[in-house]
Short mmCIF file of C-alpha atoms and ligand atoms in Angstrom, two decimals:
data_model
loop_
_atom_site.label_atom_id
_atom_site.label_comp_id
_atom_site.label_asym_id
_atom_site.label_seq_id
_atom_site.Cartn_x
_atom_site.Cartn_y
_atom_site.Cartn_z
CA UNK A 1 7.70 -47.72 -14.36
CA UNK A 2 7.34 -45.51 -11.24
CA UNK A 3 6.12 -41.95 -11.46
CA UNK A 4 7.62 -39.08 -9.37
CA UNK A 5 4.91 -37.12 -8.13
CA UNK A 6 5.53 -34.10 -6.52
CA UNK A 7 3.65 -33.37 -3.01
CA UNK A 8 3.01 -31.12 -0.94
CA UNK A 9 1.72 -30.90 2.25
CA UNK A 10 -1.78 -29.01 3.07
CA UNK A 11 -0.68 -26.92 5.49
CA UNK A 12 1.08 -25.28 2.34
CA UNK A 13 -1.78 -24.75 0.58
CA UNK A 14 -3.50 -23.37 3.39
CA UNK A 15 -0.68 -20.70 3.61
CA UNK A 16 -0.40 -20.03 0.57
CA UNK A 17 -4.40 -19.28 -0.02
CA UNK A 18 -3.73 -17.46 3.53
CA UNK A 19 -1.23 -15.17 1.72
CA UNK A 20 -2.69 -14.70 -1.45
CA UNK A 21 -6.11 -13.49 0.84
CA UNK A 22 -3.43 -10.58 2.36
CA UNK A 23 -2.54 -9.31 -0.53
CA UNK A 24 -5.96 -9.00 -1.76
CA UNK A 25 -6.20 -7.00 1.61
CA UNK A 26 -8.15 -9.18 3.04
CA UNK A 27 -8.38 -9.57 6.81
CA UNK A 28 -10.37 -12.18 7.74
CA UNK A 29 -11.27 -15.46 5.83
CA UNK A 30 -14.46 -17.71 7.11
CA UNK A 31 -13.60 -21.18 7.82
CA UNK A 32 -16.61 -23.58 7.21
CA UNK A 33 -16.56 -26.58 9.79
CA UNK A 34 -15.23 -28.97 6.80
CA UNK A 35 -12.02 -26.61 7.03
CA UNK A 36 -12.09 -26.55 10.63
CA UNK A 37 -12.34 -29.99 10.87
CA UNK A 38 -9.46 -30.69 8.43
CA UNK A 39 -7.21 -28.00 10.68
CA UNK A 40 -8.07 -30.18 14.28
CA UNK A 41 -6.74 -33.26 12.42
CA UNK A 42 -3.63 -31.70 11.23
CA UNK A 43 -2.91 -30.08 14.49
CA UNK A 44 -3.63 -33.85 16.03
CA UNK A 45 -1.62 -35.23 13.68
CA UNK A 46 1.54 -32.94 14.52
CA UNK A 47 1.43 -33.42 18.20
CA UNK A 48 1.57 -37.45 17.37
CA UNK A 49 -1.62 -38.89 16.82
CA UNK A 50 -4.45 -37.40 18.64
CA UNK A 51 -7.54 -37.85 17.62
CA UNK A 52 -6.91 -39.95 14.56
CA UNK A 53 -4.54 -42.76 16.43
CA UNK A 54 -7.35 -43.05 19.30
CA UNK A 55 -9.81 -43.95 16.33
CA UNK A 56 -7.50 -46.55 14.84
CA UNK A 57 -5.32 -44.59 12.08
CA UNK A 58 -1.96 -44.79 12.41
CA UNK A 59 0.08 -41.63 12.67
CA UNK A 60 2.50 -40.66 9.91
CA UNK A 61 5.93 -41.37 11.69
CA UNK A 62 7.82 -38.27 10.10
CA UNK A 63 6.10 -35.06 8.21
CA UNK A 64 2.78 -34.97 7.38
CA UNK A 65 2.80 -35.53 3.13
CA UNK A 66 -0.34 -35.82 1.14
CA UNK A 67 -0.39 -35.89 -2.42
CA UNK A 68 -2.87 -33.17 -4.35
CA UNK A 69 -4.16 -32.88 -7.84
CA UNK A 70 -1.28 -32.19 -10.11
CA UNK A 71 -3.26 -29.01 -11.62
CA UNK A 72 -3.14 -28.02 -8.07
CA UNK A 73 0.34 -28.53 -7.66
CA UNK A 74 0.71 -26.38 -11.17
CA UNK A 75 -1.03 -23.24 -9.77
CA UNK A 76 1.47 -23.23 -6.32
CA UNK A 77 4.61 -23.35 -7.99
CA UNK A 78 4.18 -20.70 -10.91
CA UNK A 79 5.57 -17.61 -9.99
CA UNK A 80 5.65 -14.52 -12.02
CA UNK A 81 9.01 -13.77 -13.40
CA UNK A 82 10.79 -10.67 -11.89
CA UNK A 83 10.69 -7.47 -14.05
CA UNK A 84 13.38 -5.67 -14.97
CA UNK A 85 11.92 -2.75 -17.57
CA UNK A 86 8.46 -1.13 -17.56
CA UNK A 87 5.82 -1.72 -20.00
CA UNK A 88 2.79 -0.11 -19.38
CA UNK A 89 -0.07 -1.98 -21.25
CA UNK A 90 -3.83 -1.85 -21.38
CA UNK A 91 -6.27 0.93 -22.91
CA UNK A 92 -8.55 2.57 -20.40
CA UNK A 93 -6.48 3.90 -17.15
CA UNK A 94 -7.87 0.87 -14.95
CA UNK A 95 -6.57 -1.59 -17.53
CA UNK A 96 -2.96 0.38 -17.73
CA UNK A 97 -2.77 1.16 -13.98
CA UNK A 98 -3.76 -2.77 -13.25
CA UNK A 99 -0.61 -3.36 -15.71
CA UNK A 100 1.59 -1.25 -13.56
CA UNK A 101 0.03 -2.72 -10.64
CA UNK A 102 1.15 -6.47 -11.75
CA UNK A 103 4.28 -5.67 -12.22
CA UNK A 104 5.19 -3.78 -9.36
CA UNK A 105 4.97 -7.06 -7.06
CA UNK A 106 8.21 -8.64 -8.99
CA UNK A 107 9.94 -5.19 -9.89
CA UNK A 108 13.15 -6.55 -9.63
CA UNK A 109 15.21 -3.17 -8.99
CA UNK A 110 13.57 -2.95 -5.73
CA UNK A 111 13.07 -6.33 -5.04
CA UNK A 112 16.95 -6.82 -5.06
CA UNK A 113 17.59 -4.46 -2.85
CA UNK A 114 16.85 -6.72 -0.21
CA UNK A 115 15.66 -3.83 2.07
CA UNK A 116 12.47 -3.82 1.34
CA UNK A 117 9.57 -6.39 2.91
CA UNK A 118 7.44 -8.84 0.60
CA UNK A 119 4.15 -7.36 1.25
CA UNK A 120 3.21 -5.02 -2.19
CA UNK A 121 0.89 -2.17 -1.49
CA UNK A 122 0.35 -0.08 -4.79
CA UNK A 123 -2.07 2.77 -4.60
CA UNK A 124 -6.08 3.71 -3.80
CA UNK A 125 -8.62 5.44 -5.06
CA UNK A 126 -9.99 7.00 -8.43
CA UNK A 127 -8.28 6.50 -11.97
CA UNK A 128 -10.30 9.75 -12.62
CA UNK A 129 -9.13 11.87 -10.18
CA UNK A 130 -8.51 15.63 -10.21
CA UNK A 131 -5.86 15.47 -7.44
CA UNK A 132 -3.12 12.81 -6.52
CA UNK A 133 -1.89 12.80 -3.03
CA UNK A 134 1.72 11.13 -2.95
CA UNK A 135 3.67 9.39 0.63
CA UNK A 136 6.34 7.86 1.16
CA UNK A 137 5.94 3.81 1.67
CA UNK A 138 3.34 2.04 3.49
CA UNK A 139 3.47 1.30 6.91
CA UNK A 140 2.37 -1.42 9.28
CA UNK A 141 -1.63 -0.89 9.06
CA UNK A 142 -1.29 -0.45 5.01
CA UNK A 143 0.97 -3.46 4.88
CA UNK A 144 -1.57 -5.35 6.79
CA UNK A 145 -4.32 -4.10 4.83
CA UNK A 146 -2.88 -3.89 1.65
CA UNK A 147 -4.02 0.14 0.68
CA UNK A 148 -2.10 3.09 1.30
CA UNK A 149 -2.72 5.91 4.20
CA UNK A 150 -5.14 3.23 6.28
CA UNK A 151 -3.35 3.89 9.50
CA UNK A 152 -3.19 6.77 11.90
CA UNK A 153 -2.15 8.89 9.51
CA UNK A 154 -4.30 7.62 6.79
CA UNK A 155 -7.39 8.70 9.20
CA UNK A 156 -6.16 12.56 9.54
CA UNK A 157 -5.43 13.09 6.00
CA UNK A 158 -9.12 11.54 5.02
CA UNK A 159 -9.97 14.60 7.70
CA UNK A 160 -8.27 16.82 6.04
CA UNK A 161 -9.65 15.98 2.64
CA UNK A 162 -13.14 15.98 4.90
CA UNK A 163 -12.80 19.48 5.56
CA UNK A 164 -11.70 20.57 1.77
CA UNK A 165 -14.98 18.60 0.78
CA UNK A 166 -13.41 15.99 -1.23
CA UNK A 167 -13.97 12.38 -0.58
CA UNK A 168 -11.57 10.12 -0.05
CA UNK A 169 -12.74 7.66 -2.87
CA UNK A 170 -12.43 10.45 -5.01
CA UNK A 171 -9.03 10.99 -5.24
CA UNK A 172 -6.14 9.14 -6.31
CA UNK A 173 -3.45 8.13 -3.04
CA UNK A 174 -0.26 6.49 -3.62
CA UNK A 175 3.40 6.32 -2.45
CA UNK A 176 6.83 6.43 -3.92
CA UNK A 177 7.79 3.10 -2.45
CA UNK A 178 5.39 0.20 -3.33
CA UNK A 179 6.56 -2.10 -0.02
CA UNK A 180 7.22 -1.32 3.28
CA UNK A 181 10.72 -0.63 4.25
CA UNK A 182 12.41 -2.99 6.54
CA UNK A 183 14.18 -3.19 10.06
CA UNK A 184 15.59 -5.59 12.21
CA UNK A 185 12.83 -7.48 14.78
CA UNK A 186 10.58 -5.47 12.81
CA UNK A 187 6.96 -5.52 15.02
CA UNK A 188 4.92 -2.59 14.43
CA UNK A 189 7.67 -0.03 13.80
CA UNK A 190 8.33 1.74 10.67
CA UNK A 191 10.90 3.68 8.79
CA UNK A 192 11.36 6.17 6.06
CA UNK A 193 12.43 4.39 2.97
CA UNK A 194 16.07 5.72 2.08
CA UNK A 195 17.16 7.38 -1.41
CA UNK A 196 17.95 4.00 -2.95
CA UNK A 197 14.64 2.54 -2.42
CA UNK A 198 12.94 5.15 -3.68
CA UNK A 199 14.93 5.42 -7.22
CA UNK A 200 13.90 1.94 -7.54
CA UNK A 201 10.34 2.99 -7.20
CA UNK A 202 10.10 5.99 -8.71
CA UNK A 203 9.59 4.80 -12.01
CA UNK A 204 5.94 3.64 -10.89
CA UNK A 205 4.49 6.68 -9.45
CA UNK A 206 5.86 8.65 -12.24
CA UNK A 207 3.92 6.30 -14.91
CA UNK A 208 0.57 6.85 -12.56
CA UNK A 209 1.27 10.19 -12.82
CA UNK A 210 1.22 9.82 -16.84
CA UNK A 211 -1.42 7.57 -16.83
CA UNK A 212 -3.59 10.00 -14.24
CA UNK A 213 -2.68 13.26 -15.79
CA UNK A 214 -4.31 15.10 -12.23
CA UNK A 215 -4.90 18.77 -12.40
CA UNK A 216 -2.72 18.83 -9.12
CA UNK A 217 -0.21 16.95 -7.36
CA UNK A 218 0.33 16.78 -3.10
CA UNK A 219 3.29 15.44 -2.22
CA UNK A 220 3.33 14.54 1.42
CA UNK A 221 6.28 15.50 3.64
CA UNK A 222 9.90 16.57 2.98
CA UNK A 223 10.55 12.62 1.85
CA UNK A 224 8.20 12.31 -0.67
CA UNK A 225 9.15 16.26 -1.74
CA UNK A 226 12.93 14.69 -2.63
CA UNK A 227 12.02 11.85 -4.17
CA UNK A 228 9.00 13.07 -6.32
CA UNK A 229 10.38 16.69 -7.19
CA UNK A 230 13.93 16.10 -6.14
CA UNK A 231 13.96 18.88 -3.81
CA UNK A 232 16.28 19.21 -0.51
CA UNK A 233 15.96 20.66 2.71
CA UNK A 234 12.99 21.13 5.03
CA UNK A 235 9.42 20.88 4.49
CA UNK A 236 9.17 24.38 5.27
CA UNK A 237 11.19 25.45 2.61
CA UNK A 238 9.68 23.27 0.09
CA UNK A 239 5.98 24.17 1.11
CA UNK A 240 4.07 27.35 0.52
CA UNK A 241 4.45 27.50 -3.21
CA UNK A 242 4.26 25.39 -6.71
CA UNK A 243 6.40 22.93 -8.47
CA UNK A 244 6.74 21.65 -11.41
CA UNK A 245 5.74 17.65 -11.57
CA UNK A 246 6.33 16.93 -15.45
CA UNK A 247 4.25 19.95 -16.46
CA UNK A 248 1.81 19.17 -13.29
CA UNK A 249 1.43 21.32 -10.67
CA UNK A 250 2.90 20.04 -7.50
CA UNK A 251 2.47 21.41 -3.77
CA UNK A 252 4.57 20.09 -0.64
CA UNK A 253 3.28 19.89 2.41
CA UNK A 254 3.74 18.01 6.03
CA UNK A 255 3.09 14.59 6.29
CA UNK A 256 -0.18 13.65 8.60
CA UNK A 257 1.75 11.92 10.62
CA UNK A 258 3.80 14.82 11.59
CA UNK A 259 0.54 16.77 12.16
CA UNK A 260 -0.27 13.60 15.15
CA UNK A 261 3.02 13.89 16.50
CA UNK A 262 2.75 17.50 16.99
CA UNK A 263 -0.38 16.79 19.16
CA UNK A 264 -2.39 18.52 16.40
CA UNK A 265 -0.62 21.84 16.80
CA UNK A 266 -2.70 24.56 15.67
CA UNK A 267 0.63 26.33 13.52
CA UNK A 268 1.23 23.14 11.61
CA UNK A 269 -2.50 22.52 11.06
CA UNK A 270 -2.79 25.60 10.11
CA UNK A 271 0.18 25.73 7.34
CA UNK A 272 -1.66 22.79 6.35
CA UNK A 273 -4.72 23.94 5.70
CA UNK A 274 -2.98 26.99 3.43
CA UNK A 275 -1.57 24.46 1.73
CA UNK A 276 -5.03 22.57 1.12
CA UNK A 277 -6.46 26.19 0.54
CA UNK A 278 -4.24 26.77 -2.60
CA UNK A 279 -5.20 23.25 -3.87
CA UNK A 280 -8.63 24.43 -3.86
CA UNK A 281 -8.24 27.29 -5.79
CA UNK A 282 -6.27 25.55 -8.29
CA UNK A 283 -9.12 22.84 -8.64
CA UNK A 284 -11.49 26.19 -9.19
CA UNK A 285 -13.26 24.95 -6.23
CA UNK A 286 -16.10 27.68 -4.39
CA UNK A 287 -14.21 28.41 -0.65
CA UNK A 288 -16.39 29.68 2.03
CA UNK A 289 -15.05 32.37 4.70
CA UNK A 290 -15.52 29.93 7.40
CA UNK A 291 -13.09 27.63 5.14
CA UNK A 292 -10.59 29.99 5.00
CA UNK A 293 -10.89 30.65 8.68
CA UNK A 294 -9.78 27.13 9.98
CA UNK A 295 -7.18 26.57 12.25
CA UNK A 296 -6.03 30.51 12.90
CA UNK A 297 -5.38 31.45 16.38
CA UNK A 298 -8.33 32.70 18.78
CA UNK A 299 -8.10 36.65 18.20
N1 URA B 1 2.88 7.08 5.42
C1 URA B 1 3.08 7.14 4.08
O1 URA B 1 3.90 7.91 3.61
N2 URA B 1 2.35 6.33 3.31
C2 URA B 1 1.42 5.52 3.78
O2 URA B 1 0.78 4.81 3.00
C3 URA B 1 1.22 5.49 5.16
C4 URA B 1 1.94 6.28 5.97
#
């Protein structure tokens, strides 16, 4: 009786150990010469023979097809099944995040949109936190790298939260939308994620929220200030005073990004650093004078 095994070829594998490495965030992977080795002879192989005709094995006429270990074969083709309703699960808020985190990655409301790219990128930083700073959807360098606020504008607001005196690592950053949003010949470019995609998000960040429970809330730029708090209009009009984030207190304030493509202008910096300012007192934290001097014009 003949058995129908299943194969697949090892340039499969390879990708698909490849991908799973990106979504860890990693960005490079060591190859040890055994792996090199096995890449020159499949790259040999493809162009017709190479190496491995010349030393007297015959090239496979059509694709190259090499059977695995069926337990291997097991692990490539399971794939989560998409979720449709939100259960948060777990005890401490690493276990429940983690949970959230899981099932993000086959959230089928957003996955359906078909707007949105493959790449997941959940949130950063400290289950703990006293403050949770909210985006809008990763772009290029946090799609790459898996975290949120990496890039450009990743670097200015980890200045910004320099010059408060708050450390990166200890606060909690996320965005609305858990992918990045897509365009056509998409390279390096990026784009705001529209109302739909982020009501299929939302109901993440608002369960981080719950499971966080921060003293204060930043969301950043007029995107993130309609779909977090629903509000409409500029970011001027939404910044410069307190909202209400289910009972959490909730500022608005420009994006970093917009601060880099205003060439760093002292006005916006400085309505930033108000904004930052009334975070601090909020948080109860000591504010020196030189603190509450940054960024005002030269008298
Ligand atoms: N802009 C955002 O809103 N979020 C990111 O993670 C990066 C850039």
């Amino acid at each position: 009786m003949s058995r129908l095994v299943a194969v697949i070829r090892p340039i499969d594998l390879l990708l698909d150990f490849l991908n799973a490495e990106v979504a860890r965030g990693e960005t490079h992977c060591h190859l040890d010469e055994g792996a090199r080795e096995a890449l020159r002879d499949l790259y040999e192989v493809s162009r017709g023979g190479g190496r491995k005709a010349a030393a007297g094995v015959e090239a496979p006429k059509e694709k190259v097809v090499i059977s695995v270990r069926e337990s291997v074969q097991e692990e490539v083709v399971a794939k989560p099944a998409a979720v449709t309703e939100l259960r948060v699960e777990g005890v401490s808020r690493e276990e429940r995040l983690e949970s959230l985190r899981k099932q993000a990655e086959v959230w089928e409301p957003a996955r359906s949109l078909g707007t949105l790219r493959e790449m997941m990128v959940f949130a950063t930083g400290n289950p703990e936190a006293r403050v949770m700073l909210v985006g809008e959807a990763p772009g290029y360098e946090e799609e790459r790298q898996g975290i949120p606020f990496v890039g450009p504008a990743g670097q200015k607001l980890t200045d910004i939260l320099k010059a408060m005196g708050i450390k990166r690592e200890d606060v909690y950053i996320s965005n609305i939308v858990k992918f990045r949003p897509a365009t056509a010949k998409q390279a390096t470019n990026n784009r705001k994620p529209t109302a739909e995609e982020m009501a299929a998000c939302l109901p993440f960040v608002r369960a981080e929220i719950e499971i966080i429970r921060p003293e204060c809330i930043i969301a950043l730029g007029g995107t993130a200030g309609e779909g977090l708090l629903g509000l409409t209009g500029t970011v001027t009009s939404m910044r410069g005073k307190w909202h209400d984030c289910n009972g959490i207190p909730a500022r608005v304030t420009f994006h970093p990004s917009y601060l880099l493509q205003s060439g760093d202008a002292l006005h916006i910096k400085r309505q930033v650093w108000e904004d930052m300012l009334a975070v601090m007192e909020q948080l109860g934290m000591p504010i020196s004078e030189k603190q509450r001097g940054f960024f005002l014009p030269k008298a």
